mmCIF file of C-alpha atoms and ligand atoms in Angstrom:
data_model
loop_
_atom_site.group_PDB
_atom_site.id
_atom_site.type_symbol
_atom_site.label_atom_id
_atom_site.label_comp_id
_atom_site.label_asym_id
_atom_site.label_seq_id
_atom_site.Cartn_x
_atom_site.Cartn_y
_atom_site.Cartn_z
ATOM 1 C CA UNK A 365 26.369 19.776 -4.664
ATOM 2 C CA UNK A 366 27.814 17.224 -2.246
ATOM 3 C CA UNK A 367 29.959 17.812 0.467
ATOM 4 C CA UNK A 368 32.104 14.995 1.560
ATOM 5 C CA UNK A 369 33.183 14.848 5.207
ATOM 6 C CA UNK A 370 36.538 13.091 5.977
ATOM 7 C CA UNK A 371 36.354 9.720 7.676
ATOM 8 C CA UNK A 372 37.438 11.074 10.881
ATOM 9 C CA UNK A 373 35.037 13.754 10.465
ATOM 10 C CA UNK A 374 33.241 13.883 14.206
ATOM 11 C CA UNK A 375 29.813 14.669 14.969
ATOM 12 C CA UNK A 376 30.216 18.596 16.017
ATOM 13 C CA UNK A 377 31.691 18.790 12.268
ATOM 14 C CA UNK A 378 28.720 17.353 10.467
ATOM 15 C CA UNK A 379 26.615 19.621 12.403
ATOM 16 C CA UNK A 380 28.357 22.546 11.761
ATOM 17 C CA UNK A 381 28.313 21.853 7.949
ATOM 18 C CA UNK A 382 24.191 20.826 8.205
ATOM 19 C CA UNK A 383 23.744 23.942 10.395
ATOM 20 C CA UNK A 384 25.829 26.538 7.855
ATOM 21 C CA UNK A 385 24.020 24.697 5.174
ATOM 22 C CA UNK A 386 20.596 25.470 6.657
ATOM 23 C CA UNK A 387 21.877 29.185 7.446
ATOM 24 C CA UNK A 388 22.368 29.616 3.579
ATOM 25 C CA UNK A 389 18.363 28.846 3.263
ATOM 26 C CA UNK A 390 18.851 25.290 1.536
ATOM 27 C CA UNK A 391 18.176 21.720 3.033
ATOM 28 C CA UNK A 392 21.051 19.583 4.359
ATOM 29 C CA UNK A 393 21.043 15.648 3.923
ATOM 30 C CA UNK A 394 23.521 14.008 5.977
ATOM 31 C CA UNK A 395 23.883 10.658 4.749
ATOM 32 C CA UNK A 396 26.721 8.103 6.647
ATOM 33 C CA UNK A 397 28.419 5.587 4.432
ATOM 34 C CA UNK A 398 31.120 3.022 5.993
ATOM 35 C CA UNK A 399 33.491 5.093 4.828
ATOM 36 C CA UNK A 400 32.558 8.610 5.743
ATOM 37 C CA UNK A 401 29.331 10.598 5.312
ATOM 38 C CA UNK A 402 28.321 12.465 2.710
ATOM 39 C CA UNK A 403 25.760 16.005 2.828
ATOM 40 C CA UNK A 404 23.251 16.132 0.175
ATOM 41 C CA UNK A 405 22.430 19.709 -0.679
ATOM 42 C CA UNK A 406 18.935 20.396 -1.661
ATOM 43 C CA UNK A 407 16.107 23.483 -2.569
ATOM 44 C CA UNK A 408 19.181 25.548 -4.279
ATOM 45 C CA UNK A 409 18.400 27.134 -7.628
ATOM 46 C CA UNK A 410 21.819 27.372 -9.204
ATOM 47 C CA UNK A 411 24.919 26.484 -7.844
ATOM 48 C CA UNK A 412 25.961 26.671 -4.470
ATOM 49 C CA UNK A 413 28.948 28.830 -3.508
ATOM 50 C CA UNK A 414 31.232 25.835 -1.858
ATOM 51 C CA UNK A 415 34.296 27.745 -0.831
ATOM 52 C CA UNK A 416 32.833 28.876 2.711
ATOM 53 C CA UNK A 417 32.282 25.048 3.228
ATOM 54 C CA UNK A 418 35.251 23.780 1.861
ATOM 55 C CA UNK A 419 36.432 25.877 4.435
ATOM 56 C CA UNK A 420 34.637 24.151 7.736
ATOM 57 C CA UNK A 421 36.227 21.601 9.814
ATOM 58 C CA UNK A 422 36.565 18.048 8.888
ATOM 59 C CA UNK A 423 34.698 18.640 5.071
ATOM 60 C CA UNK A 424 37.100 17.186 2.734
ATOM 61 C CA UNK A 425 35.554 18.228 -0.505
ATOM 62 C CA UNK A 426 32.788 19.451 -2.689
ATOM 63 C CA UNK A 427 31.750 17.983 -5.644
ATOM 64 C CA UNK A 428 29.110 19.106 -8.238
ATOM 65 C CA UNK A 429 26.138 16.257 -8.579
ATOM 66 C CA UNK A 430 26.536 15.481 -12.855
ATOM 67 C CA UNK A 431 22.876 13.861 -12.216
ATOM 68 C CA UNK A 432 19.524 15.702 -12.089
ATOM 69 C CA UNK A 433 19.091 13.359 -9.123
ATOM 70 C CA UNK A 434 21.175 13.968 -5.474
ATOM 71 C CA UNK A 435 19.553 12.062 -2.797
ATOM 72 C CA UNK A 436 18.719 8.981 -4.827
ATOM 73 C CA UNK A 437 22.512 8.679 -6.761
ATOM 74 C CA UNK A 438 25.148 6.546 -5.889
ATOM 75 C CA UNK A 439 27.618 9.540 -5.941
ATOM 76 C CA UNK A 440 25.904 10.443 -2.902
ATOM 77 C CA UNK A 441 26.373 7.029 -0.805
ATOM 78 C CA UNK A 442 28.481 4.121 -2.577
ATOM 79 C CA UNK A 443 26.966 1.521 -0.262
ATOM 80 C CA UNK A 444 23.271 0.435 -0.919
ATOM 81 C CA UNK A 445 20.755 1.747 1.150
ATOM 82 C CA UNK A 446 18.875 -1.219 3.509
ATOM 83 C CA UNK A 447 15.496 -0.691 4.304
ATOM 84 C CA UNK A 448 15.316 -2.289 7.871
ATOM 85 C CA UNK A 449 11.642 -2.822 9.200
ATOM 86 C CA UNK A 450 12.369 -4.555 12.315
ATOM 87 C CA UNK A 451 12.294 -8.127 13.616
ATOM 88 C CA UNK A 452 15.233 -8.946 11.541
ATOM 89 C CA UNK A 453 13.230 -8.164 8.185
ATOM 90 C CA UNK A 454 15.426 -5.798 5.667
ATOM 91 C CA UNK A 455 14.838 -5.425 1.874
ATOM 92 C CA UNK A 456 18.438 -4.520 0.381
ATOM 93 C CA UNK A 457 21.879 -5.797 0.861
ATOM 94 C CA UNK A 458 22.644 -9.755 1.218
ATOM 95 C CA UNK A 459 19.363 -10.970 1.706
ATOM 96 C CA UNK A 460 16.171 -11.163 -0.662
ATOM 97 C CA UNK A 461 12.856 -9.684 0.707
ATOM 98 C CA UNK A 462 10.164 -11.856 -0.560
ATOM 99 C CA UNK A 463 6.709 -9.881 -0.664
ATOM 100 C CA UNK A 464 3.514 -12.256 -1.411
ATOM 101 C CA UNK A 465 -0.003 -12.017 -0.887
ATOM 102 C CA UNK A 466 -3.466 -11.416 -2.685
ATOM 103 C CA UNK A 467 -4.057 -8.657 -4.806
ATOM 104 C CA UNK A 468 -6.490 -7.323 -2.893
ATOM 105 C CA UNK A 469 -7.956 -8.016 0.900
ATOM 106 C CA UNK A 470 -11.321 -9.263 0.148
ATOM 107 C CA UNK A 471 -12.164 -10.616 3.318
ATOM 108 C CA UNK A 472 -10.733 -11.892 6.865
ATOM 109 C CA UNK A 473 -10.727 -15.552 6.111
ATOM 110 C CA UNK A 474 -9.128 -14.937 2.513
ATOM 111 C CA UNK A 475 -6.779 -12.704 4.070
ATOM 112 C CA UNK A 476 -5.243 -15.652 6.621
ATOM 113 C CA UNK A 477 -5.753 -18.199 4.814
ATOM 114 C CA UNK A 478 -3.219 -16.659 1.726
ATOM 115 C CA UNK A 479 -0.969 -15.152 4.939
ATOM 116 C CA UNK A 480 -0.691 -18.431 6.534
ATOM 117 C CA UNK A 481 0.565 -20.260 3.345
ATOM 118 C CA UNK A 482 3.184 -17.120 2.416
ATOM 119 C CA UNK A 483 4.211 -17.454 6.051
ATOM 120 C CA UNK A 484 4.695 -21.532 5.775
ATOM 121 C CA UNK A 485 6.105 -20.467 2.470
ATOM 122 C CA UNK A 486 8.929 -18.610 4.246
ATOM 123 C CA UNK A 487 8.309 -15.699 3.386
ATOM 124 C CA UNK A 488 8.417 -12.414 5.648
ATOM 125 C CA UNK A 489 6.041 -9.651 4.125
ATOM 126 C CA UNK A 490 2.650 -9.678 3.268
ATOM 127 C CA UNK A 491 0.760 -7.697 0.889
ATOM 128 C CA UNK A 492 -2.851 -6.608 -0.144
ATOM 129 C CA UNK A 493 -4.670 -3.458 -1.365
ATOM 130 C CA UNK A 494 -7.119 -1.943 1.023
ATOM 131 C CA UNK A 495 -7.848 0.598 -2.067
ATOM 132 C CA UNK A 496 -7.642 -0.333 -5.012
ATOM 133 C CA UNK A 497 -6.292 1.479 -8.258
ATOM 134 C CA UNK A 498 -8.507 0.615 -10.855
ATOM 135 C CA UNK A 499 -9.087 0.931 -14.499
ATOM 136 C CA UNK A 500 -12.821 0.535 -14.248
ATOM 137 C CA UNK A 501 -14.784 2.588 -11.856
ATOM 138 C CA UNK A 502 -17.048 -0.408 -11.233
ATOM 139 C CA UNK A 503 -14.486 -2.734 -10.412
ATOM 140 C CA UNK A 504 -14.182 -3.586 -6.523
ATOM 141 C CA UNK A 505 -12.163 -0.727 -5.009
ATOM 142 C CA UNK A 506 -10.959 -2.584 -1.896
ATOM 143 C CA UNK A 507 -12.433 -2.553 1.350
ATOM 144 C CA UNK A 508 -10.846 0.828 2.865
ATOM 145 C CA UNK A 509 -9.913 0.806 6.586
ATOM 146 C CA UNK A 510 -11.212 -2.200 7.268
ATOM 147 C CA UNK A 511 -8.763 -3.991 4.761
ATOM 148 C CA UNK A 512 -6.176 -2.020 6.775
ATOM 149 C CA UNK A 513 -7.681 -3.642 10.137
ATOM 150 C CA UNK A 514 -7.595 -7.066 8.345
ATOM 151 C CA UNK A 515 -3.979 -6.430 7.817
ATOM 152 C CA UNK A 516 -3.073 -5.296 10.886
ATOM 153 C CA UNK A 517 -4.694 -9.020 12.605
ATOM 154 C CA UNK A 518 -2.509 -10.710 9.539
ATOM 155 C CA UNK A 519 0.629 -8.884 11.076
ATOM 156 C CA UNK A 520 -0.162 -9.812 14.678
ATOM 157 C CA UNK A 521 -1.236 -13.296 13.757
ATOM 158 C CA UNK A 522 1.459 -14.356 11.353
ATOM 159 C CA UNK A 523 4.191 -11.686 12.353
ATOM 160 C CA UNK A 524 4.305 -10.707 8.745
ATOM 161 C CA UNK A 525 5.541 -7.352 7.723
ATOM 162 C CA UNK A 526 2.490 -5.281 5.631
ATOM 163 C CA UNK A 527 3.115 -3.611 2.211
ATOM 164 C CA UNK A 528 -0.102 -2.062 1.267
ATOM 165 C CA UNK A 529 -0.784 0.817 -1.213
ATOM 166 C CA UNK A 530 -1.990 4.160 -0.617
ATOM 167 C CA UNK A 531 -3.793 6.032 -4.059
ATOM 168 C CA UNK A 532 -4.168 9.536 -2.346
ATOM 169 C CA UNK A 533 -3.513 11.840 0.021
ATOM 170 C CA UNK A 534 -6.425 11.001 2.419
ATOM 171 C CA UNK A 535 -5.596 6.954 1.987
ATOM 172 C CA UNK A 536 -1.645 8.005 2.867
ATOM 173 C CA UNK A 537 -2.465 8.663 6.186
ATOM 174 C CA UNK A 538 -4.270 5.833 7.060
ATOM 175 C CA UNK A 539 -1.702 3.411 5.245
ATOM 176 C CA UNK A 540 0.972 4.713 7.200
ATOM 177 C CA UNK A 541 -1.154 3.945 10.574
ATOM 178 C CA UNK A 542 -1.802 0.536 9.739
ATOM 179 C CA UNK A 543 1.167 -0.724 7.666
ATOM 180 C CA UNK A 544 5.158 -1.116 7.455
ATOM 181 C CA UNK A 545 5.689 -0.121 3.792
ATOM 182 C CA UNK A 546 3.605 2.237 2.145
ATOM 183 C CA UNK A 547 2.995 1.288 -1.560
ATOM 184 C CA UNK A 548 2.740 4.113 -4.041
ATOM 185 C CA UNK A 549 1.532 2.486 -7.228
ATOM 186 C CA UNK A 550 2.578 2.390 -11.001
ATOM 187 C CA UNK A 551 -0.437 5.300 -11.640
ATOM 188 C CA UNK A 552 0.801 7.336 -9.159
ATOM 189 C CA UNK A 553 4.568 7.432 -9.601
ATOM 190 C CA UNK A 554 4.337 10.642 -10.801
ATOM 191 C CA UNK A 555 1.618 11.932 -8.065
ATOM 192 C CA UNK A 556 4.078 14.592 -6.652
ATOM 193 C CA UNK A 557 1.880 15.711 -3.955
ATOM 194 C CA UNK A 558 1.211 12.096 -2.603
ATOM 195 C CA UNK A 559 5.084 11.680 -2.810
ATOM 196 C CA UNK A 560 5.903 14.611 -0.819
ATOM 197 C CA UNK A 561 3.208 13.408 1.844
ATOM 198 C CA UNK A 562 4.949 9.948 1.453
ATOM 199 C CA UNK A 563 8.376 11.674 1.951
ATOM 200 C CA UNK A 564 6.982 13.131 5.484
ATOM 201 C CA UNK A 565 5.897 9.545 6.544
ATOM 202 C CA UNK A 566 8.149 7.888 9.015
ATOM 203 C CA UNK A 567 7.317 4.586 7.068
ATOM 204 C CA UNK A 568 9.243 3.079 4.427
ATOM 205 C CA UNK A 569 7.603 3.206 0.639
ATOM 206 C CA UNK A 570 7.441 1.155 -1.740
ATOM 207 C CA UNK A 571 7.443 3.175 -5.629
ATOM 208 C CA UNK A 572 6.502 1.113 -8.363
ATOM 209 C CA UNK A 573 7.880 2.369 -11.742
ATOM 210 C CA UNK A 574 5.227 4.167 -13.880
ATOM 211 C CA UNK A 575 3.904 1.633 -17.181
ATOM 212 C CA UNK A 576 5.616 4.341 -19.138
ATOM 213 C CA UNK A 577 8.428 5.688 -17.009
ATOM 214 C CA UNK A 578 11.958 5.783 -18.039
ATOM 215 C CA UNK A 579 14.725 4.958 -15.542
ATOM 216 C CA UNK A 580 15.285 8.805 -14.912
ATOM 217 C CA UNK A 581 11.923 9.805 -14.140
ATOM 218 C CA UNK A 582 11.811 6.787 -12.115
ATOM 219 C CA UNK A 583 14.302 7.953 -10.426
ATOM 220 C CA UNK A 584 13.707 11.727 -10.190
ATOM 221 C CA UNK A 585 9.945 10.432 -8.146
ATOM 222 C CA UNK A 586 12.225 8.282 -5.873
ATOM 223 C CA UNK A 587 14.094 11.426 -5.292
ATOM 224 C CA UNK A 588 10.827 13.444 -4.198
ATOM 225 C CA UNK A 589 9.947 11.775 -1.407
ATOM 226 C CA UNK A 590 13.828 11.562 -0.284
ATOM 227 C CA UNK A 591 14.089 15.110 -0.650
ATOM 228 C CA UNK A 592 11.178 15.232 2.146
ATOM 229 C CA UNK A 593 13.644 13.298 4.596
ATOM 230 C CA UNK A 594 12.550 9.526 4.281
ATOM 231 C CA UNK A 595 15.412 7.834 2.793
ATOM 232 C CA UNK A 596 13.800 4.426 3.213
ATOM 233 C CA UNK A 597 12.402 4.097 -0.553
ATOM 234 C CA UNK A 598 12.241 0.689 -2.260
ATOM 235 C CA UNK A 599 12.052 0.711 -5.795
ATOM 236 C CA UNK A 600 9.731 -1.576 -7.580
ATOM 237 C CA UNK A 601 10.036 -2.791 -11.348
ATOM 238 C CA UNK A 602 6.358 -3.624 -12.576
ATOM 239 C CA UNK A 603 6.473 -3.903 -16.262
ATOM 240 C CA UNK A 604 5.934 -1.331 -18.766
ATOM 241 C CA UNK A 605 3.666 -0.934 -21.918
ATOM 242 C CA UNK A 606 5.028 -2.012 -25.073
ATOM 243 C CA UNK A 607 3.839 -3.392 -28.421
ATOM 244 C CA UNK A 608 4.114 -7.328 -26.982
ATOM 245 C CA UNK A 609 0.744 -8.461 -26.881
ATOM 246 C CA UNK A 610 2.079 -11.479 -25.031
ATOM 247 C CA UNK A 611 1.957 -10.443 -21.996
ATOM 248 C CA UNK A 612 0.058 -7.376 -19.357
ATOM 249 C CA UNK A 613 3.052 -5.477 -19.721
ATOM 250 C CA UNK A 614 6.860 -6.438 -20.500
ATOM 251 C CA UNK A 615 8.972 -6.998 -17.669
ATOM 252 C CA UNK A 616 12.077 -4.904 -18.224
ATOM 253 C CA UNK A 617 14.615 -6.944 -15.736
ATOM 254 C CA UNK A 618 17.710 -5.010 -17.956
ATOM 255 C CA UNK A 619 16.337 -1.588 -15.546
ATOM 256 C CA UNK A 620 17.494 -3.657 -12.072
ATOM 257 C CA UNK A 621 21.182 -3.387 -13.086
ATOM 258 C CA UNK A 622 20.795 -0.001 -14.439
ATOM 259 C CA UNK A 623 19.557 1.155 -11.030
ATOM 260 C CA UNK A 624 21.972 -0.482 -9.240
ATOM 261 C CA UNK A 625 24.475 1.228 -11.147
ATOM 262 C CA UNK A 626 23.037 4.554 -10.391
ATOM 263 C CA UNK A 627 21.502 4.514 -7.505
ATOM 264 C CA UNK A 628 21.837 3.049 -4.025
ATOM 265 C CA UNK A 629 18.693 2.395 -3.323
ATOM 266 C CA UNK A 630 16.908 -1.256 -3.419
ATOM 267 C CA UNK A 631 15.122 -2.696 -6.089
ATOM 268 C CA UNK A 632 12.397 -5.750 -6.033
ATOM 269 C CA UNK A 633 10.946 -7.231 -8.921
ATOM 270 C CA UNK A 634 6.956 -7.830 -9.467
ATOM 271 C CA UNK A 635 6.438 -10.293 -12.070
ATOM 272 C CA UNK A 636 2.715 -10.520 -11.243
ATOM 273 C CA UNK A 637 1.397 -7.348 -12.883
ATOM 274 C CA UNK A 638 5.238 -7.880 -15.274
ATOM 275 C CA UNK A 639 3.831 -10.253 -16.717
ATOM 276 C CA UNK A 640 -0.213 -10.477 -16.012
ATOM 277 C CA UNK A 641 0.175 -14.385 -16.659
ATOM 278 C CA UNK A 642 0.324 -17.012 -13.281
ATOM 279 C CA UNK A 643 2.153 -19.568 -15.761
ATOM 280 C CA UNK A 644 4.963 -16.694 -16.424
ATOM 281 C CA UNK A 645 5.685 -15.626 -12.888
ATOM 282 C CA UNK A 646 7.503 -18.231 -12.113
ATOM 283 C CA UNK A 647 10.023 -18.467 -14.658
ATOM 284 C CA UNK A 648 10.346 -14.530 -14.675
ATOM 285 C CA UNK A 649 10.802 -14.318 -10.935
ATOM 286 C CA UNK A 650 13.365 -16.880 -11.185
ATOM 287 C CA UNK A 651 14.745 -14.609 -13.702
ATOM 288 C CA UNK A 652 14.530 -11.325 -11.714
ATOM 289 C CA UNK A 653 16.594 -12.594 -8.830
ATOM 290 C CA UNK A 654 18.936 -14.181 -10.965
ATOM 291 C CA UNK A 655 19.613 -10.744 -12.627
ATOM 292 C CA UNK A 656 20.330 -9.482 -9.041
ATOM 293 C CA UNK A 657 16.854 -7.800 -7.676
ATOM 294 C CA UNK A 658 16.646 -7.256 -4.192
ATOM 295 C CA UNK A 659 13.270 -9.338 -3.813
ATOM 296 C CA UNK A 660 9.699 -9.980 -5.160
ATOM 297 C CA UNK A 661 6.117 -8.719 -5.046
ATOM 298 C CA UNK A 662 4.459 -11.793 -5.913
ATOM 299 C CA UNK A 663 0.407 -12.305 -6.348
ATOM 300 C CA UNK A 664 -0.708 -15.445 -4.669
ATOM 301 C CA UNK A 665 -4.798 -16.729 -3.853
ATOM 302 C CA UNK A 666 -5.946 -19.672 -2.851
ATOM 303 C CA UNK A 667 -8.310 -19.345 -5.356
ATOM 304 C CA UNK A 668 -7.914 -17.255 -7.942
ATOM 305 C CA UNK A 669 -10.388 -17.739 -10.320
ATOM 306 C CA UNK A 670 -12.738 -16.424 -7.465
ATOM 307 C CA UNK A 671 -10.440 -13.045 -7.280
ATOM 308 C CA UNK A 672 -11.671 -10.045 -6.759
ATOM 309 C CA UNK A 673 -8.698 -8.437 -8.628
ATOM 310 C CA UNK A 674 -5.857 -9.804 -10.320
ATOM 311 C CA UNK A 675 -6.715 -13.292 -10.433
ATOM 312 C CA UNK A 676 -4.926 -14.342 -13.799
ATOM 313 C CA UNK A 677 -1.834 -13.333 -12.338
ATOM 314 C CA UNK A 678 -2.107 -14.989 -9.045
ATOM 315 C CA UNK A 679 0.270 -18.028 -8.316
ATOM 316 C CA UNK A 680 -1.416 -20.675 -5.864
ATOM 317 C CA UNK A 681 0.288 -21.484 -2.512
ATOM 318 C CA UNK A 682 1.457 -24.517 -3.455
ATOM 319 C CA UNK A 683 3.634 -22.396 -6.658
ATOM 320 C CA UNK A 684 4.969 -20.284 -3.894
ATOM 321 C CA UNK A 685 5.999 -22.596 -1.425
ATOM 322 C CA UNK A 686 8.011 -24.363 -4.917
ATOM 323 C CA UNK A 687 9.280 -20.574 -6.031
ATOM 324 C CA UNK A 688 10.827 -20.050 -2.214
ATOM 325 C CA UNK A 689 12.627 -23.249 -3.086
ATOM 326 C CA UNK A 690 14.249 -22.725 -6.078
ATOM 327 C CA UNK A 691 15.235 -18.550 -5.393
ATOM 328 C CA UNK A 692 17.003 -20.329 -2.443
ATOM 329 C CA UNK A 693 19.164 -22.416 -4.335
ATOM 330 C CA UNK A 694 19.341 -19.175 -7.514
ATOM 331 C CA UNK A 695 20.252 -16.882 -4.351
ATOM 332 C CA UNK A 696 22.797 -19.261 -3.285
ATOM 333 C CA UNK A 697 24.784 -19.158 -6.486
ATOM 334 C CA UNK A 698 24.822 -15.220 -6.399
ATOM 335 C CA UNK A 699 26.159 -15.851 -2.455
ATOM 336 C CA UNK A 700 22.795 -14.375 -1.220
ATOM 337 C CA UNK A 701 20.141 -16.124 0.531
ATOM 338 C CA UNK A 702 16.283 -15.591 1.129
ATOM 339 C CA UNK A 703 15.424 -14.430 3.861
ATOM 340 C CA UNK A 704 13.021 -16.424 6.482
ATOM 341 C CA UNK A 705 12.778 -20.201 6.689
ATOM 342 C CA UNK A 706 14.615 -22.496 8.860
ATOM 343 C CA UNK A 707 18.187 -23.300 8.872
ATOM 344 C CA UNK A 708 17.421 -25.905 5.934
ATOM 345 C CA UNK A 709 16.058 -23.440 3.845
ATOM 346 C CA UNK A 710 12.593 -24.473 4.205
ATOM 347 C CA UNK A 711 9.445 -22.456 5.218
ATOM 348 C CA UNK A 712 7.908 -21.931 8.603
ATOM 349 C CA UNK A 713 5.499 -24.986 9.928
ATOM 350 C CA UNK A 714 2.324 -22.811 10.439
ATOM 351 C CA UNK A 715 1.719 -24.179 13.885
ATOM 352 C CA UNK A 716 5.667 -22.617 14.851
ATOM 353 C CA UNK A 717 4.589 -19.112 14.289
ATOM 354 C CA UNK A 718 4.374 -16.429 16.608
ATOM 355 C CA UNK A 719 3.588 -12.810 16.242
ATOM 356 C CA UNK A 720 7.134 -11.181 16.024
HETATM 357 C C1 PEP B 967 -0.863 -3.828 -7.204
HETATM 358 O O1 PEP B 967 0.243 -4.019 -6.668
HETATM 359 O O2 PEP B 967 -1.871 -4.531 -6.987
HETATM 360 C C2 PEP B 967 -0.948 -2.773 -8.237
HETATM 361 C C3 PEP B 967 -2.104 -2.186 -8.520
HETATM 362 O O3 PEP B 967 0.237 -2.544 -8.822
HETATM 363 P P1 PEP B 967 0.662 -1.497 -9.972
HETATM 364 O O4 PEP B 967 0.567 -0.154 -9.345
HETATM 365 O O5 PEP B 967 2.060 -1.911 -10.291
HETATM 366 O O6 PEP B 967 -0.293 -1.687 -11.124
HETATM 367 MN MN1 MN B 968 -2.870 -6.446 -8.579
#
């Protein structure tokens, strides 16, 4: 259920609804559009009885959600949902978020020397596992908290925003500390304790869709951690398994405008573990903003072929830096633009940055 306020609806009003909601024991999710807010109605078993808020000052209707989903549909809020994270760097609406950095922090000097070339690059966020999801136990895990201390210098150095993943409960905490966007990865998109936690986080997350996850259950794990009260979700499409032996996974780009239709939240594109290939993640990151993603997660080492992780998959600087300039002119034509770089479209000169 969804109760829509009128667009003079005042303050008092939506607080009278949110506090009447409350009184009938369910959750109330006020959620402002541009033309009037909306109340998301959640922890109800069946339907809720609507006529004593129909009723209330300034409500102009209720309307039954047709979706499993509430907090994540676009019924809910028509315009899409902008993750701001300060210092003029927002993934959704107008502008593309680029996202770029190793797979994994391996070390301090690895870790600036990649963030210095995504910052000349242009872009604003920076990321890198501190733990590591892996498919072999043996395989190098990350380096824990003191990746997240590496980070943190990366962000005061460079002034780059941190994405950086969290794998449990334990690791959420310390993510949250140290980063701006919590990653929840592709095995744990369906972790619904860690998504709860990640819904009582004041930090925005990043959900990357499960390698078998259809767009609802997508969705529906969005929707967990929004039902906890953080609204700032970005969704991530990561490839799924299929039969193509081509490629890691297939990158399913057709899933960006099926979101978009659906939901309001933002959706990036990462062709890195898409695709598993570096030769392919240029082409199919051209592709994914051309289909009208909201940004990239993008692998990049200065060396890859002495990665710890990932290192097929991982463009060189030099790729990214070319990438930047050809989403620019791809953006353009969709009348968005990248944003970052200076007012010719071209990265940062290393020796210009300060810590934002
Ligand atoms: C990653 O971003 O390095 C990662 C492990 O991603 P995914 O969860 O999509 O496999
Ligand atoms: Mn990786």
């Amino acid at each position: 259920m969804l109760v829509i306020m009128k667009a003079h609806a005042t303050v008092e009003e939506i607080q009278a609804v949110c506090r009447r909601i409350e009184e009938m024991g369910y959750k109330a999710h006020p959620i402002p559009g541009s033309m009037r807010t909306a109340i998301g109605i959640t922890g109800n078993r069946g339907p809720v009885e609507s006529t004593a808020l129909e009723a209330l000052p300034g409500v102009a209707e209720c309307v039954p959600v047709s979706k499993p989903y509430k907090l994540v549909a676009r019924e809910l809020k028509e315009d899409p949902t902008i993750v701001d994270l300060g210092d003029g760097v927002r993934v959704g609406g107008p502008e593309l978020a680029i996202i770029a950095g190793p797979c994994a922090v391996e070390s301090r000097e690895q870790a600036f020397t990649i963030a210095g070339a995504v910052r000349a690059a242009g872009a604003r966020l920076f990321r890198g596992g501190a733990y590591k999801p892996r498919t072999s136990p043996y395989s190098f895990q990350g380096l824990g908290e003191d990746g997240l201390r590496i980070l943190a210098d990366v962000r005061a150095e460079f002034g780059l925003k941190i994405v950086t993943e969290a794998v449990d409960n334990d690791s959420l905490e310390l993510v949250a500390q140290y980063s701006d966007v919590i990653q929840i990865g592709a095995r744990n998109m369906q972790n619904f304790s860690l998504l709860k936690r990640a819904g009582r986080s004041s930090r925005p997350v990043l959900l990357k869709r499960g390698i078998s996850a259809t767009l609802d259950e997508l969705l529906m794990a969005a929707e967990y951690v929004l039902a906890e009260g953080n609204y700032n979700v970005i969704l991530c499409e990561r490839g799924v398994r299929t039969f193509s032996d081509h490629t890691r996974n297939t990158l399913d780009l057709s899933i960006i405008p099926a979101v978009q239709r659906l939901s309001h939240l933002p959706i990036i594109v990462d062709p890195s573990h898409g695709t598993g290939r570096r030769e392919k993640v240029v082409p199919l990151s051209r592709a994914a903003v051309a289909v009208g993603a909201d940004g990239l997660i993008i692998e990049v080492h200065h060396k890859p072929d002495e990665a710890l992780s990932d290192g097929n998959q991982s463009i060189l600087p030099s790729q990214l830096e070319q990438l930047m300039n050809e989403i620019r002119q791809i953006a353009a034509v969709l009348g968005r633009r990248v944003a970052g770089g200076d007012a010719q479209g071209r990265g940062y000169p290393v020796e210009r940055i300060r810590p934002c």
